[in-house]
CSV table of C-alpha atoms and ligand atoms in Angstrom, one decimal:
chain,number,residue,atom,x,y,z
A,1376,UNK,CA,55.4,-6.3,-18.3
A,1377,UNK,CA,52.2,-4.4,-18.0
A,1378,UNK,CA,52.0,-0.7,-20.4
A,1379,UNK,CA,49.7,0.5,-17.6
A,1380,UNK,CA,49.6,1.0,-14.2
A,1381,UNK,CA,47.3,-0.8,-12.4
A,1382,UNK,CA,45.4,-1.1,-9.1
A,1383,UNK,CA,43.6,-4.0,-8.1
A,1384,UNK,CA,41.4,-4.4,-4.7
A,1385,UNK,CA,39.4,-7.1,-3.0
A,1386,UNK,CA,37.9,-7.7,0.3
A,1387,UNK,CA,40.9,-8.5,2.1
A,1388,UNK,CA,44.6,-9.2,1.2
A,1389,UNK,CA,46.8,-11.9,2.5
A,1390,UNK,CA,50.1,-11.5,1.5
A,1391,UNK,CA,51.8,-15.2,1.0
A,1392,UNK,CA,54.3,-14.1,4.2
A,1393,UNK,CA,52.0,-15.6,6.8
A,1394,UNK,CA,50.7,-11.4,8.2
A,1395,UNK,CA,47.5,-11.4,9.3
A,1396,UNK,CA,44.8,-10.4,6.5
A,1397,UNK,CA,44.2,-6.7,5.7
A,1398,UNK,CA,40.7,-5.9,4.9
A,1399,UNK,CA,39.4,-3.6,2.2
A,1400,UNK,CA,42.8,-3.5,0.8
A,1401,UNK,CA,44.8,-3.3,-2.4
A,1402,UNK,CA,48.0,-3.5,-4.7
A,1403,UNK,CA,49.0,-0.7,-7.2
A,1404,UNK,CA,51.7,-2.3,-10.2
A,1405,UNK,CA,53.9,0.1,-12.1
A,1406,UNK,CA,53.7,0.2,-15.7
A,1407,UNK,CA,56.7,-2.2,-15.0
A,1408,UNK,CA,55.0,-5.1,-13.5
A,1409,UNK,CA,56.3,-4.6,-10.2
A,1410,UNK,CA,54.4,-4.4,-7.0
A,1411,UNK,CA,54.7,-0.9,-6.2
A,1412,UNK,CA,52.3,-0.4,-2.8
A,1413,UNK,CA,49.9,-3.2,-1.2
A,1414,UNK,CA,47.8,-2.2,1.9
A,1415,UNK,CA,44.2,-0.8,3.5
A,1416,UNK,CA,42.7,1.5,0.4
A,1417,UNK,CA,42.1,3.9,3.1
A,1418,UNK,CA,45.9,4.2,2.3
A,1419,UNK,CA,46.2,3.8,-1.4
A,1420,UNK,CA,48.7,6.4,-2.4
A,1421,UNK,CA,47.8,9.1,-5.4
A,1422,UNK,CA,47.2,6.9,-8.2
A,1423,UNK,CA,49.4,8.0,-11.5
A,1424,UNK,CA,48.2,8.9,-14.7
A,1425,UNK,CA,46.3,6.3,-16.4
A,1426,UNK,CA,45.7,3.9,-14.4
A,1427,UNK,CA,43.8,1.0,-14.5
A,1428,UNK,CA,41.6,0.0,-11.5
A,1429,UNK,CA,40.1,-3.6,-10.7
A,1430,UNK,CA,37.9,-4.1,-7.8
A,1431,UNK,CA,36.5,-7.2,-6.5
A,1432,UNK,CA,34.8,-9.0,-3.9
A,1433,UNK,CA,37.0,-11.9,-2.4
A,1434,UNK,CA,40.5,-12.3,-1.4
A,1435,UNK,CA,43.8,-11.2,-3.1
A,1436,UNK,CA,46.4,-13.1,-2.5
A,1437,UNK,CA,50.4,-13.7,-4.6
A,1438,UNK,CA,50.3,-16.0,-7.6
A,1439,UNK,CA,50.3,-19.4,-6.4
A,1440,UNK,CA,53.4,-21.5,-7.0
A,1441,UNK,CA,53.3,-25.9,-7.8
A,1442,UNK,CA,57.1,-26.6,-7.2
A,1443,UNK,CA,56.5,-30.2,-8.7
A,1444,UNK,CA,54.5,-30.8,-12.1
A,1445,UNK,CA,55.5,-32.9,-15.2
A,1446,UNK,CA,53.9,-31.0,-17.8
A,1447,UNK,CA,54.9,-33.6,-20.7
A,1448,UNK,CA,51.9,-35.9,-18.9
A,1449,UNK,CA,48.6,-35.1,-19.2
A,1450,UNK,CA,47.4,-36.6,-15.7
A,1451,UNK,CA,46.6,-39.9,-14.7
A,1452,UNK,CA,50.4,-41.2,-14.9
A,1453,UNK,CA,52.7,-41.6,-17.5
A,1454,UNK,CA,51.4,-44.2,-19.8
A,1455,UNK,CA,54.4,-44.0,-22.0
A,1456,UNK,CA,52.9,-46.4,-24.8
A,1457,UNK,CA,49.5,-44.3,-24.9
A,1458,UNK,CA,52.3,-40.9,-25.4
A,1459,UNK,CA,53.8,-43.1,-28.7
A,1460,UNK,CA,50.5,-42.9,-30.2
A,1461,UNK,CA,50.0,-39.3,-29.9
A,1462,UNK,CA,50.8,-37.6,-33.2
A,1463,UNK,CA,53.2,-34.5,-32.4
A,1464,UNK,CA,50.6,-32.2,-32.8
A,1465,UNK,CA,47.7,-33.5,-30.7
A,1466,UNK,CA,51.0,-33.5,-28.3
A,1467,UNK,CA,51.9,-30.1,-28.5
A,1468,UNK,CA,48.6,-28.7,-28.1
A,1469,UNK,CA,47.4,-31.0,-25.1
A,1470,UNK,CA,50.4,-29.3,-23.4
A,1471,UNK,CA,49.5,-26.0,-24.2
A,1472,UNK,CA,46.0,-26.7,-22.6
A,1473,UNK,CA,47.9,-28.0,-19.5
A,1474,UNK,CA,49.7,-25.0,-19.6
A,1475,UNK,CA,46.9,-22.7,-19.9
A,1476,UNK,CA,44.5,-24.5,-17.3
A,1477,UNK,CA,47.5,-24.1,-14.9
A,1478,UNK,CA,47.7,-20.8,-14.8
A,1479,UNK,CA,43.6,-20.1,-15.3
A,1480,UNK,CA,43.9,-22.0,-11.5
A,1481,UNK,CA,45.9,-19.4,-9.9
A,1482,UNK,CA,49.0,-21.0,-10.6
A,1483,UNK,CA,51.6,-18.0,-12.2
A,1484,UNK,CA,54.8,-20.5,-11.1
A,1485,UNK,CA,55.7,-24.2,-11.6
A,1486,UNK,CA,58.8,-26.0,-11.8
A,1487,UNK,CA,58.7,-28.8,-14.2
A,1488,UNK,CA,60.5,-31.7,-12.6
A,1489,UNK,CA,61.0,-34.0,-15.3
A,1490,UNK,CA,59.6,-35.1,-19.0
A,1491,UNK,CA,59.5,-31.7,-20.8
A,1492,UNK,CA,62.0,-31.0,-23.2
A,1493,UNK,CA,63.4,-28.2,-23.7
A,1494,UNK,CA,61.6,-27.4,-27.0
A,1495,UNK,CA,58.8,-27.9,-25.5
A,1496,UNK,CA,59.3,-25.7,-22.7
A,1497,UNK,CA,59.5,-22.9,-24.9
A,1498,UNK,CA,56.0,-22.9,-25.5
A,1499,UNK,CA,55.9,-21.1,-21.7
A,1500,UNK,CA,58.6,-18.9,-22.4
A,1501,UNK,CA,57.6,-17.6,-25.7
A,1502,UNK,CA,54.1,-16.4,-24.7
A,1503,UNK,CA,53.1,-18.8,-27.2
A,1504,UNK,CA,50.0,-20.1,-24.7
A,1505,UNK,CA,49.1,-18.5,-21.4
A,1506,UNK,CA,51.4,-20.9,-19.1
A,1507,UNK,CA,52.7,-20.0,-15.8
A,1508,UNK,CA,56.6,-18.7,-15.4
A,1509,UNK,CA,58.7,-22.5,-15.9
A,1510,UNK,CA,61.3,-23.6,-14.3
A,1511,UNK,CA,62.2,-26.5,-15.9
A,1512,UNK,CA,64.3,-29.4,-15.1
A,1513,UNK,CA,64.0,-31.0,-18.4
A,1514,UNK,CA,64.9,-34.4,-17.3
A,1515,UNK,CA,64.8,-36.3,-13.9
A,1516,UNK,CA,68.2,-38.3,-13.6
A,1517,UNK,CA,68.5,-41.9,-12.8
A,1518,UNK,CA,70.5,-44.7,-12.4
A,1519,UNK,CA,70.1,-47.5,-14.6
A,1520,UNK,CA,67.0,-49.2,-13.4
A,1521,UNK,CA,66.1,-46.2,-11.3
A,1522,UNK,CA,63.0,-44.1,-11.2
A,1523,UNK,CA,63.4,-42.6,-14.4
A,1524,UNK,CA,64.8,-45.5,-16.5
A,1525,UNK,CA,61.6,-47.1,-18.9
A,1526,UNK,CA,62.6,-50.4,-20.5
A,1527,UNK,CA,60.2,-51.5,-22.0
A,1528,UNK,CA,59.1,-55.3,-21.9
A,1529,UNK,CA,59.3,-55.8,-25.7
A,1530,UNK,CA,62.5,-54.6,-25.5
A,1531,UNK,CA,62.3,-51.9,-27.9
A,1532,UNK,CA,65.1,-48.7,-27.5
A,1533,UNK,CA,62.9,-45.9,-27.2
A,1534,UNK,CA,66.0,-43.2,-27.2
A,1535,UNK,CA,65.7,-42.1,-30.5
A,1536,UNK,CA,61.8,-42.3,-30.6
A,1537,UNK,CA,61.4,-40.0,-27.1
A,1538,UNK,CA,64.1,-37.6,-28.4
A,1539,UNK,CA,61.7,-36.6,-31.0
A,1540,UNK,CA,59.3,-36.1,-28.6
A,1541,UNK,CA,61.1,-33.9,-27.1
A,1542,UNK,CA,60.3,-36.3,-23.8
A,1543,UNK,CA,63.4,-35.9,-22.2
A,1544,UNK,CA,64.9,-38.7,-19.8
A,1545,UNK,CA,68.6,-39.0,-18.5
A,1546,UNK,CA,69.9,-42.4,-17.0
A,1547,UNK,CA,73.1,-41.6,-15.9
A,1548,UNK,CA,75.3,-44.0,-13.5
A,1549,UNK,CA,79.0,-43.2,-11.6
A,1550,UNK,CA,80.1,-39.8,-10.1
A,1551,UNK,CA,81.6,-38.7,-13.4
A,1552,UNK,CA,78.5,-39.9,-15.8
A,1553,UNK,CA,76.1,-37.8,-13.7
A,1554,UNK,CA,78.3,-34.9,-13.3
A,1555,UNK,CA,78.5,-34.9,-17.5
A,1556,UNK,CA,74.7,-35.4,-17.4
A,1557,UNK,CA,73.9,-32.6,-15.2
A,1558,UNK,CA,76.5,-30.2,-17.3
A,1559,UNK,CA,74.6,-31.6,-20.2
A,1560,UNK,CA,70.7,-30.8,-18.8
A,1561,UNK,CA,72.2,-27.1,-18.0
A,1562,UNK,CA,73.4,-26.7,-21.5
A,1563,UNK,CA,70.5,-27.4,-22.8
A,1564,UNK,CA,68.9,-24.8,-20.3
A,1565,UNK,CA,67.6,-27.0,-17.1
A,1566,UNK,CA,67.0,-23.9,-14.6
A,1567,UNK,CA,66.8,-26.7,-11.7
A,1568,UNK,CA,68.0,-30.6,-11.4
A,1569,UNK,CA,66.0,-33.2,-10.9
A,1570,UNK,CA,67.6,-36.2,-9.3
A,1571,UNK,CA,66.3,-39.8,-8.2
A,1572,UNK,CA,67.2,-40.9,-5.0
A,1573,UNK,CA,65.1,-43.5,-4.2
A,1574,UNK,CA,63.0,-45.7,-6.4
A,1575,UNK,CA,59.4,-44.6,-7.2
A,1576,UNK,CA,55.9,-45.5,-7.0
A,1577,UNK,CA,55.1,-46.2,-10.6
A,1578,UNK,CA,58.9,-47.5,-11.5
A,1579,UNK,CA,58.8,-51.3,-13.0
A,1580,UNK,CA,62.1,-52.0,-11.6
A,1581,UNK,CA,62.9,-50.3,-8.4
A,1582,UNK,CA,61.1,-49.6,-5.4
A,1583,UNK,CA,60.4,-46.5,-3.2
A,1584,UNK,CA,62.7,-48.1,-0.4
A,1585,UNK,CA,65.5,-48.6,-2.7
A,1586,UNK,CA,67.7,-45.9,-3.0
A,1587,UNK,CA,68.6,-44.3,-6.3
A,1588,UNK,CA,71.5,-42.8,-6.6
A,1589,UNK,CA,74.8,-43.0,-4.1
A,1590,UNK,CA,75.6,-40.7,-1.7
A,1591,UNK,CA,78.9,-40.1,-4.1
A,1592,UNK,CA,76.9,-39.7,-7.3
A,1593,UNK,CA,74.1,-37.5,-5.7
A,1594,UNK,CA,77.5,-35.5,-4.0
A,1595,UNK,CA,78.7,-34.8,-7.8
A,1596,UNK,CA,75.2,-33.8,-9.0
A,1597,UNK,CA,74.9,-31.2,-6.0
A,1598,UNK,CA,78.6,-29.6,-6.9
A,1599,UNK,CA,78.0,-29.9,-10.7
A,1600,UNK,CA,74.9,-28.1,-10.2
A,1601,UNK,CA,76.4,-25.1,-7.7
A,1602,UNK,CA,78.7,-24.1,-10.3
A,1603,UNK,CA,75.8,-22.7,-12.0
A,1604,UNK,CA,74.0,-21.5,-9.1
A,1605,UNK,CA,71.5,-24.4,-9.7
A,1606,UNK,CA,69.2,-26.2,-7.0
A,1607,UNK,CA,69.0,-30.0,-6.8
A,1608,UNK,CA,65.6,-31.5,-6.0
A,1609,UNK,CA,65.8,-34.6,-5.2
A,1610,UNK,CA,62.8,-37.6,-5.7
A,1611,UNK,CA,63.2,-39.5,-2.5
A,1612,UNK,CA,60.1,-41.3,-0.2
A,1613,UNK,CA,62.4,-44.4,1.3
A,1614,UNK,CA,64.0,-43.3,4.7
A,1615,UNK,CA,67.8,-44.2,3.4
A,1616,UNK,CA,67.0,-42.4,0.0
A,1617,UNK,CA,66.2,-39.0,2.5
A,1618,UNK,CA,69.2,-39.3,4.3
A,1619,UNK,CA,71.4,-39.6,1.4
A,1620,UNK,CA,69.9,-36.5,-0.3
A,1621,UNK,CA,70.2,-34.9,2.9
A,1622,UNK,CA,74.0,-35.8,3.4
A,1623,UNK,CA,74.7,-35.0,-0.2
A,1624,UNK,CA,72.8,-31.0,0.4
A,1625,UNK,CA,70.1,-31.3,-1.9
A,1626,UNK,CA,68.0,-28.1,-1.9
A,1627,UNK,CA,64.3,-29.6,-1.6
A,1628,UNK,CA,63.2,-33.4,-0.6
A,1629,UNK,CA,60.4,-34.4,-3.1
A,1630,UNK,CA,57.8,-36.7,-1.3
A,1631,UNK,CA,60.2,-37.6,1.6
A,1632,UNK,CA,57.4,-39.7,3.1
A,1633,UNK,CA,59.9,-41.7,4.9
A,1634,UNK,CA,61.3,-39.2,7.1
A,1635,UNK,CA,62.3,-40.0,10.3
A,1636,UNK,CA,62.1,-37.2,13.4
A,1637,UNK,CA,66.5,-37.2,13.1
A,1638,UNK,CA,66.3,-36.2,9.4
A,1639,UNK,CA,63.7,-33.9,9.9
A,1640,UNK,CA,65.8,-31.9,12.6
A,1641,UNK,CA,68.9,-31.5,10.4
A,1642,UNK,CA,66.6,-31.2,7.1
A,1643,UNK,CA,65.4,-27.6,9.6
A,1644,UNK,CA,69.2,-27.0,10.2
A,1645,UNK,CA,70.1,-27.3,6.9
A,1646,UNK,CA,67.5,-25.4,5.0
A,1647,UNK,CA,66.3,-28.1,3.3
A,1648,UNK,CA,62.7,-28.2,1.8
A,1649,UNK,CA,60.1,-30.7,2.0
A,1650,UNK,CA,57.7,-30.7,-0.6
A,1651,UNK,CA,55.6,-33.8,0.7
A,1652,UNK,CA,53.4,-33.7,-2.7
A,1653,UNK,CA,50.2,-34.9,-0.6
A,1654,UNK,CA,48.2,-34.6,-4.1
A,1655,UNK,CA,49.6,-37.0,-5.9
A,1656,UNK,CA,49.1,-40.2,-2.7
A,1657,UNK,CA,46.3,-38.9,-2.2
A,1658,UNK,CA,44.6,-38.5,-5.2
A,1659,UNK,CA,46.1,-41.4,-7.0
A,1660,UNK,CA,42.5,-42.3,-9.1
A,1661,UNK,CA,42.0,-45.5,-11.0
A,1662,UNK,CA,44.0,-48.4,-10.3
A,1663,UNK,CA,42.7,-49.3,-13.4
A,1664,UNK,CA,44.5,-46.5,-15.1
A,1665,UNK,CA,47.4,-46.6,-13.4
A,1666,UNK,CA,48.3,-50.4,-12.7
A,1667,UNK,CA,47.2,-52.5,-9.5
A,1668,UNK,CA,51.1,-52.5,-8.7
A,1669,UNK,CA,51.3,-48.5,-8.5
A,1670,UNK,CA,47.5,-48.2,-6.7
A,1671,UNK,CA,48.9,-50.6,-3.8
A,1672,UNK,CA,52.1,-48.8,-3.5
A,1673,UNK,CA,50.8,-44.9,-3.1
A,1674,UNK,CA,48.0,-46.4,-0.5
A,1675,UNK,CA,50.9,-47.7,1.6
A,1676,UNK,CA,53.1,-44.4,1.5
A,1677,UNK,CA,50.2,-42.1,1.7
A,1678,UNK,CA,49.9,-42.5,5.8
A,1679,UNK,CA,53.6,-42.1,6.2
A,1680,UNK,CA,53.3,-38.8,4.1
A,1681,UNK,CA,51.1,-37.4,6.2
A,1682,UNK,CA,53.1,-38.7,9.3
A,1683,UNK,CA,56.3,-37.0,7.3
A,1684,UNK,CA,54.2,-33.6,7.5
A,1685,UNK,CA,54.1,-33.6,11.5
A,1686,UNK,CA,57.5,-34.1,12.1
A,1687,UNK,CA,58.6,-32.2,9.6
A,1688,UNK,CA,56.2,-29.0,11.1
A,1689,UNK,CA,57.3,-29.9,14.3
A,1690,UNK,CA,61.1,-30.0,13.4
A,1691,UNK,CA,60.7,-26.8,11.9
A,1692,UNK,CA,61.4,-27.7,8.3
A,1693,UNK,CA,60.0,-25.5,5.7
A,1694,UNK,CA,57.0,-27.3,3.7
A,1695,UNK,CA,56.2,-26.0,0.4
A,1696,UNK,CA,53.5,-27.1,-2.2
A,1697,UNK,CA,53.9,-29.4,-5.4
A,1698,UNK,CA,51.6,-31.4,-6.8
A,1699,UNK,CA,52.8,-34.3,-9.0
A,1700,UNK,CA,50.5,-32.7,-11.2
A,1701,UNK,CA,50.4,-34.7,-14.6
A,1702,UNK,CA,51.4,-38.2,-13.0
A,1703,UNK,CA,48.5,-37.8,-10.6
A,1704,UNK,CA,46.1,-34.8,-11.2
A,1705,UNK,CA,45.0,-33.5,-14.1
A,1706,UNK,CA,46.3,-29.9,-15.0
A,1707,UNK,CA,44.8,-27.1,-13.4
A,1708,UNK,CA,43.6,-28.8,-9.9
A,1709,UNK,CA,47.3,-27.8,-8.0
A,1710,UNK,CA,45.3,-25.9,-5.3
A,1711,UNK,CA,43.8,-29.0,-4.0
A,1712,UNK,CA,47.6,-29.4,-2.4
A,1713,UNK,CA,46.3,-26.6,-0.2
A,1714,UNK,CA,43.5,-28.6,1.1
A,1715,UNK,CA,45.9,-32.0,1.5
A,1716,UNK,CA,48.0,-30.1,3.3
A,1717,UNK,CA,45.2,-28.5,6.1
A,1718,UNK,CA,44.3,-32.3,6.7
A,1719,UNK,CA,47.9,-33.3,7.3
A,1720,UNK,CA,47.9,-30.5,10.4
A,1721,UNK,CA,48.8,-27.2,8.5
A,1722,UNK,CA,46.9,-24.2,9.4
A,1723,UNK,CA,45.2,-23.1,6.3
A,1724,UNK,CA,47.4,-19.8,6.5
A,1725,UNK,CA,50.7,-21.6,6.7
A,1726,UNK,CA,48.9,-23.8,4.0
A,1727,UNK,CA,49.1,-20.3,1.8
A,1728,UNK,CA,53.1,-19.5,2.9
A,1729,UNK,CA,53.8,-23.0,1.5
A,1730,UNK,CA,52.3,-22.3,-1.5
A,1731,UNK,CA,53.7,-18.5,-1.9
A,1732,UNK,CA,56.5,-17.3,-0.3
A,1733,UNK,CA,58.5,-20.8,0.7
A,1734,UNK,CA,57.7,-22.1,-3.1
A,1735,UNK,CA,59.1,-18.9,-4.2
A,1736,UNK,CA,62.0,-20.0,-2.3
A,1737,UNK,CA,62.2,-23.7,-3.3
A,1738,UNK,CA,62.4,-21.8,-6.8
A,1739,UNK,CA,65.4,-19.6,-5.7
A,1740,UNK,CA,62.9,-16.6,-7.1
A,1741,UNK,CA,62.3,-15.3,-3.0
A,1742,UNK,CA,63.7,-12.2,-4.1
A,1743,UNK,CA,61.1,-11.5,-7.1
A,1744,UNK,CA,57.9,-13.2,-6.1
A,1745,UNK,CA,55.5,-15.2,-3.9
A,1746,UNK,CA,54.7,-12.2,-1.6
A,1747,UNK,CA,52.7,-9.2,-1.3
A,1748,UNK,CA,54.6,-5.9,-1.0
A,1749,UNK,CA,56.9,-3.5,-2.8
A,1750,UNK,CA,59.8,-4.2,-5.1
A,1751,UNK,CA,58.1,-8.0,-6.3
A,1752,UNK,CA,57.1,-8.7,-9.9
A,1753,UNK,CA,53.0,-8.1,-9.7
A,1754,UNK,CA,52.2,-12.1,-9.8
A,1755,UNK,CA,49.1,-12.4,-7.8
A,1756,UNK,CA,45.2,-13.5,-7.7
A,1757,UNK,CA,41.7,-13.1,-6.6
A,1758,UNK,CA,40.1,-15.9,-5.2
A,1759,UNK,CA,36.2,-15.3,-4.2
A,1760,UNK,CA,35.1,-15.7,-0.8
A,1761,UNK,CA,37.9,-16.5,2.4
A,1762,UNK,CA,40.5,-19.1,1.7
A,1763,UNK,CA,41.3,-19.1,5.6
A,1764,UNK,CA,37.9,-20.0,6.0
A,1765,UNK,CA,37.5,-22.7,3.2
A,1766,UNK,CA,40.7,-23.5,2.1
A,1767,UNK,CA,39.1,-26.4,-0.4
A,1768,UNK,CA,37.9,-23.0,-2.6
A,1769,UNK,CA,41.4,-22.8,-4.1
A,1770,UNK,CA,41.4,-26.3,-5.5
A,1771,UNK,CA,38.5,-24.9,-8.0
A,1772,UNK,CA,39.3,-22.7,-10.9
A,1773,UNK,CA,35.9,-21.3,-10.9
A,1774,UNK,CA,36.7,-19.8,-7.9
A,1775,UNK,CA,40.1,-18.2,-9.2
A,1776,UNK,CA,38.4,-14.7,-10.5
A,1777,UNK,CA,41.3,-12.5,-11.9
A,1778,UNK,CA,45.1,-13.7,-12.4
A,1779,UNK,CA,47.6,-10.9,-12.9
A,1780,UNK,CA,51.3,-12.2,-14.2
A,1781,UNK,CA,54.1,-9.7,-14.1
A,1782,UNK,CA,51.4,-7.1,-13.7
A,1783,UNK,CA,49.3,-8.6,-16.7
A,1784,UNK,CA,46.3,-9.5,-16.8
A,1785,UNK,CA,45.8,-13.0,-18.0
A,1786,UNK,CA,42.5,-14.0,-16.4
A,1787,UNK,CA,39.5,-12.0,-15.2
A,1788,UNK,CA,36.7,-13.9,-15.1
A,1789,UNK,CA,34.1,-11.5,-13.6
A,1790,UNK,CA,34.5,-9.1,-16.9
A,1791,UNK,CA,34.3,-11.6,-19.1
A,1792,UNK,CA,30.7,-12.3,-17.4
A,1793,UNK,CA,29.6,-8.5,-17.7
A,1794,UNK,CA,30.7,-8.3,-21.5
B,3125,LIG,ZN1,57.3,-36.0,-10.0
C-alpha cells in the first residue's frame, strides 16, 4: 500500500491486454495502491492533494509475471549435494538476492513451483527483502521414482536433512496418498499445486516420456485441490504425460513440449494453459554443470517446444510466460522468456499478454493484476526504449527503470542516478 498518491508517465503505455500502445500517457494510484486512471496525459484527471509525480522516457507497461521459478535454486540446476554444503545462512541470503534481483527485473509476480519451503517463503511475504508477490507451491509432487523423487547413489535418506532446509519435496504414490499430500501442502499454506506428470529432464530415474502420475492419482490431486479453490499445474513434456493432465483438468501444462495438434484443440476448449518455459531448453548452459545426460535431453525437447508453441497459437490455447528460473537461468534474467517466445512465432505484443494479463490468469489473480486500467493493484514498470520494437530489452534489468508494487515504489533507477 502506497501513503501517497501517485502519478507515473512514460512515452507510451501498453497495457498487458494486448490494446494498441497509447502515447504520452500515464497511470494515477490511490493512496491505496490501486490503479485509479491509465490513459493519454492530455487526459490525466485533476490530480489530488499530494501527489507524487514520476515521468520518464520509455514504455510503461503492468508488472511482469514468471508463472514458473524455483527460488530454493540459485540457477544452473539443482545440484542437491552443492545445496548440503551451504550453511543455512549463506542459504537464506542467496535466496533473498534471488528474490530481490527478480523483482529489480520487472518481475512483481512469480509462482514458485517447487523447492521453497514454506519458511522460506515468508521471506517474500514479510517484506523482509524486496521479492515479487509468491505464490508458492512449496513442493512439486511425485511418484516414487518420479520427477521430484532424489535418491541419492550413496544411499543416504536425505528427509530429515532437506526438512531442515526447509527444501520441501513430496513423493506421494496411490489416489489416497496424493490426496493426503496435497491436503498436507495446503496446510502448510501451498497457494497452488505442483504435480509431475511426466518424468523430467534432469530426473536420474525417469524420463520426460514416461508419465508421472496416473490419470486416477492426477484426478484426486485436481479434486483435492478444488476444494480449496486451488490450481493444479502440472510438469508434463511427454505426449501421454499431456493428455493425462489434460483428462484429469489440470489448470496450466508446464513445458508440454510434446503436444500434439488434438491436445492442443481441447487444451483451447478447456481453458487450459500452456506455459512452454522456452528459457529453461533454451538456455540450458554448461553441460558441464549440469550433467552430459540432462544437456542431451533439453537439446532433444527444445525443437519440439518450439513446435508445441505453433500449434498451441494456432489451436488457440492461451500461452503464458515461466521461466524455470533457478534450474536454468539465474534469477533476475525471466524477461528473456519474452524474447524465446518472439522466436517461437509470438508477436512481441502477444509476447507481453503472456507475460501480463494471461500470467495473471495462470495465477487465478486476473481480477487484481497483470493489466493496465482501473480497479487493479498498481503493479507495473518502466522499461526504456519500445519493447514492441526490441523485445530482447526486457531480458536486461538495466533496462527495467522504475518498478512500482501495489503502488510502491521499489525500484527507480533514473533517481538514484540524479542523487
Ligand atoms: Zn520447474
Amino acid at each position: 500500500m502506497s501513503d501517497k498518491p501517485l502519478l507515473i508517465s512514460a512515452g507510451q503505455l501498453v497495457d498487458g491486454r494486448g490494446g494498441a500502445p497509447v502515447a504520452d500517457a500515464g497511470v494515477l494510484v490511490d493512496a491505496t495502491g490501486m490503479i485509479s486512471w491509465a490513459g493519454p496525459m492530455a487526459q490525466v484527471p485533476h490530480l489530488p492533494d499530494g501527489c507524487q509525480r514520476v515521468a520518464l522516457p520509455g514504455t510503461l507497461l503492468p508488472g511482469f509475471i514468471d508463472t514458473h521459478v524455483h527460488f530454493a535454486v540459485p540457477g544452473g540446476g539443482l545440484q542437491v549435494g552443492k545445496l548440503l554444503l551451504q550453511p543455512p545462512p549463506v542459504r537464506v541470503l542467496q535466496i533473498a538476492a534471488s528474490m530481490a534481483a527478480t523483482v529489480q527485473a520487472g518481475v512483481t509476480t512469480v509462482r514458485d513451483l517447487g523447492f521453497l519451503g514454506p519458511k522460506l517463503a515468508m521471506m517474500a511475504s514479510t517484506g523482509a527483502t524486496p521479492a515479487p508477490r509468491l505464490l508458492n507451491a512449496i513442493a512439486m509432487l511425485s511418484p516414487t521414482g518420479g520427477h521430484g523423487d532424489f535418491p541419492l547413489p550413496a544411499g543416504v535418506d536425505l528427509t530429515d536433512l532437506f526438512h531442515l532446509l526447509d527444501l520441501t519435496m513430496s513423493v506421494a504414490d496411490g489416489p489416497d496418498e496424493v490426496t493426503k499430500h496435497t491436503r498436507q501442502l495446503m496446510r502448510d499454506g501451498a497457494q497452488v499445486i505442483k504435480v509431475a506428470a511426466t518424468g523430467g529432464v534432469s530426473t536420474p530415474a525417469d524420463g520426460p516420456d514416461d508419465v508421472g502420475f496416473s490419470l486416477a492419482e492426477l484426478g484426486a490431486v485436481v479434486e483435492t485441490a478444488s476444494t480449496r479453490g486451488r490450481n493444479v499445474a502440472a510438469h508434463a513434456i511427454g505426449t501421454q504425460g499431456i493428455a493425462n493432465a489434460v483428462e484429469a483438468g489440470v489448470h496450466s501444462v508446464e513445458h508440454g513440449s510434446g503436444l500434439t495438434p488434438e491436445l492442443a484443440e481441447r487444451m483451447a476448449e478447456q481453458g487450459t494453459f500452456l506455459v512452454p518455459t522456452l528459457t529453461v531448453l533454451n538456455e540450458t548452459g554448461d553441460p558441464a554443470v549440469m550433467g552430459q545426460h540432462a544437456y542431451q535431453t533439453a537439446r532433444r525437447w527444445r525443437q519440439a517446444a518450439g513446435e508445441a508453441v505453433a500449434m498451441a497459437v494456432k489451436a488457440g490455447v492461451r500461452i503464458a510466460t515461466g521461466t524455470d528460473a533457478g534450474l536454468g537461468i539465474t534469477h533476475g534474467q525471466n524477461l528473456i522468456e519474452l524474447a524465446h517466445l518472439v522466436s517461437a512465432g509470438l508477436s512481441p505484443m502477444d509476447a507481453i499478454v503472456a507475460g501480463t494479463a494471461a500470467a495473471a490468469d495462470v495465477c487465478g489473480l486476473g481480477d487484481q493484476i497483470g493489466t493496465l486500467e482501473p480497479g487493479k493493484r498498481a503493479d507495473l514498470i518502466v522499461a526504456v526504449g519500445d519493447p514492441l520494437d526490441d523485445v530482447k530489452l526486457l531480458a536486461d534489468a538495466g533496462n527495467i527503470t522504475l518498478v512500482v508494487q501495489d503502488g510502491r515504489i521499489v525500484k527507480h533507477s533514473m533517481e538514484t542516478i540524479q542523487r
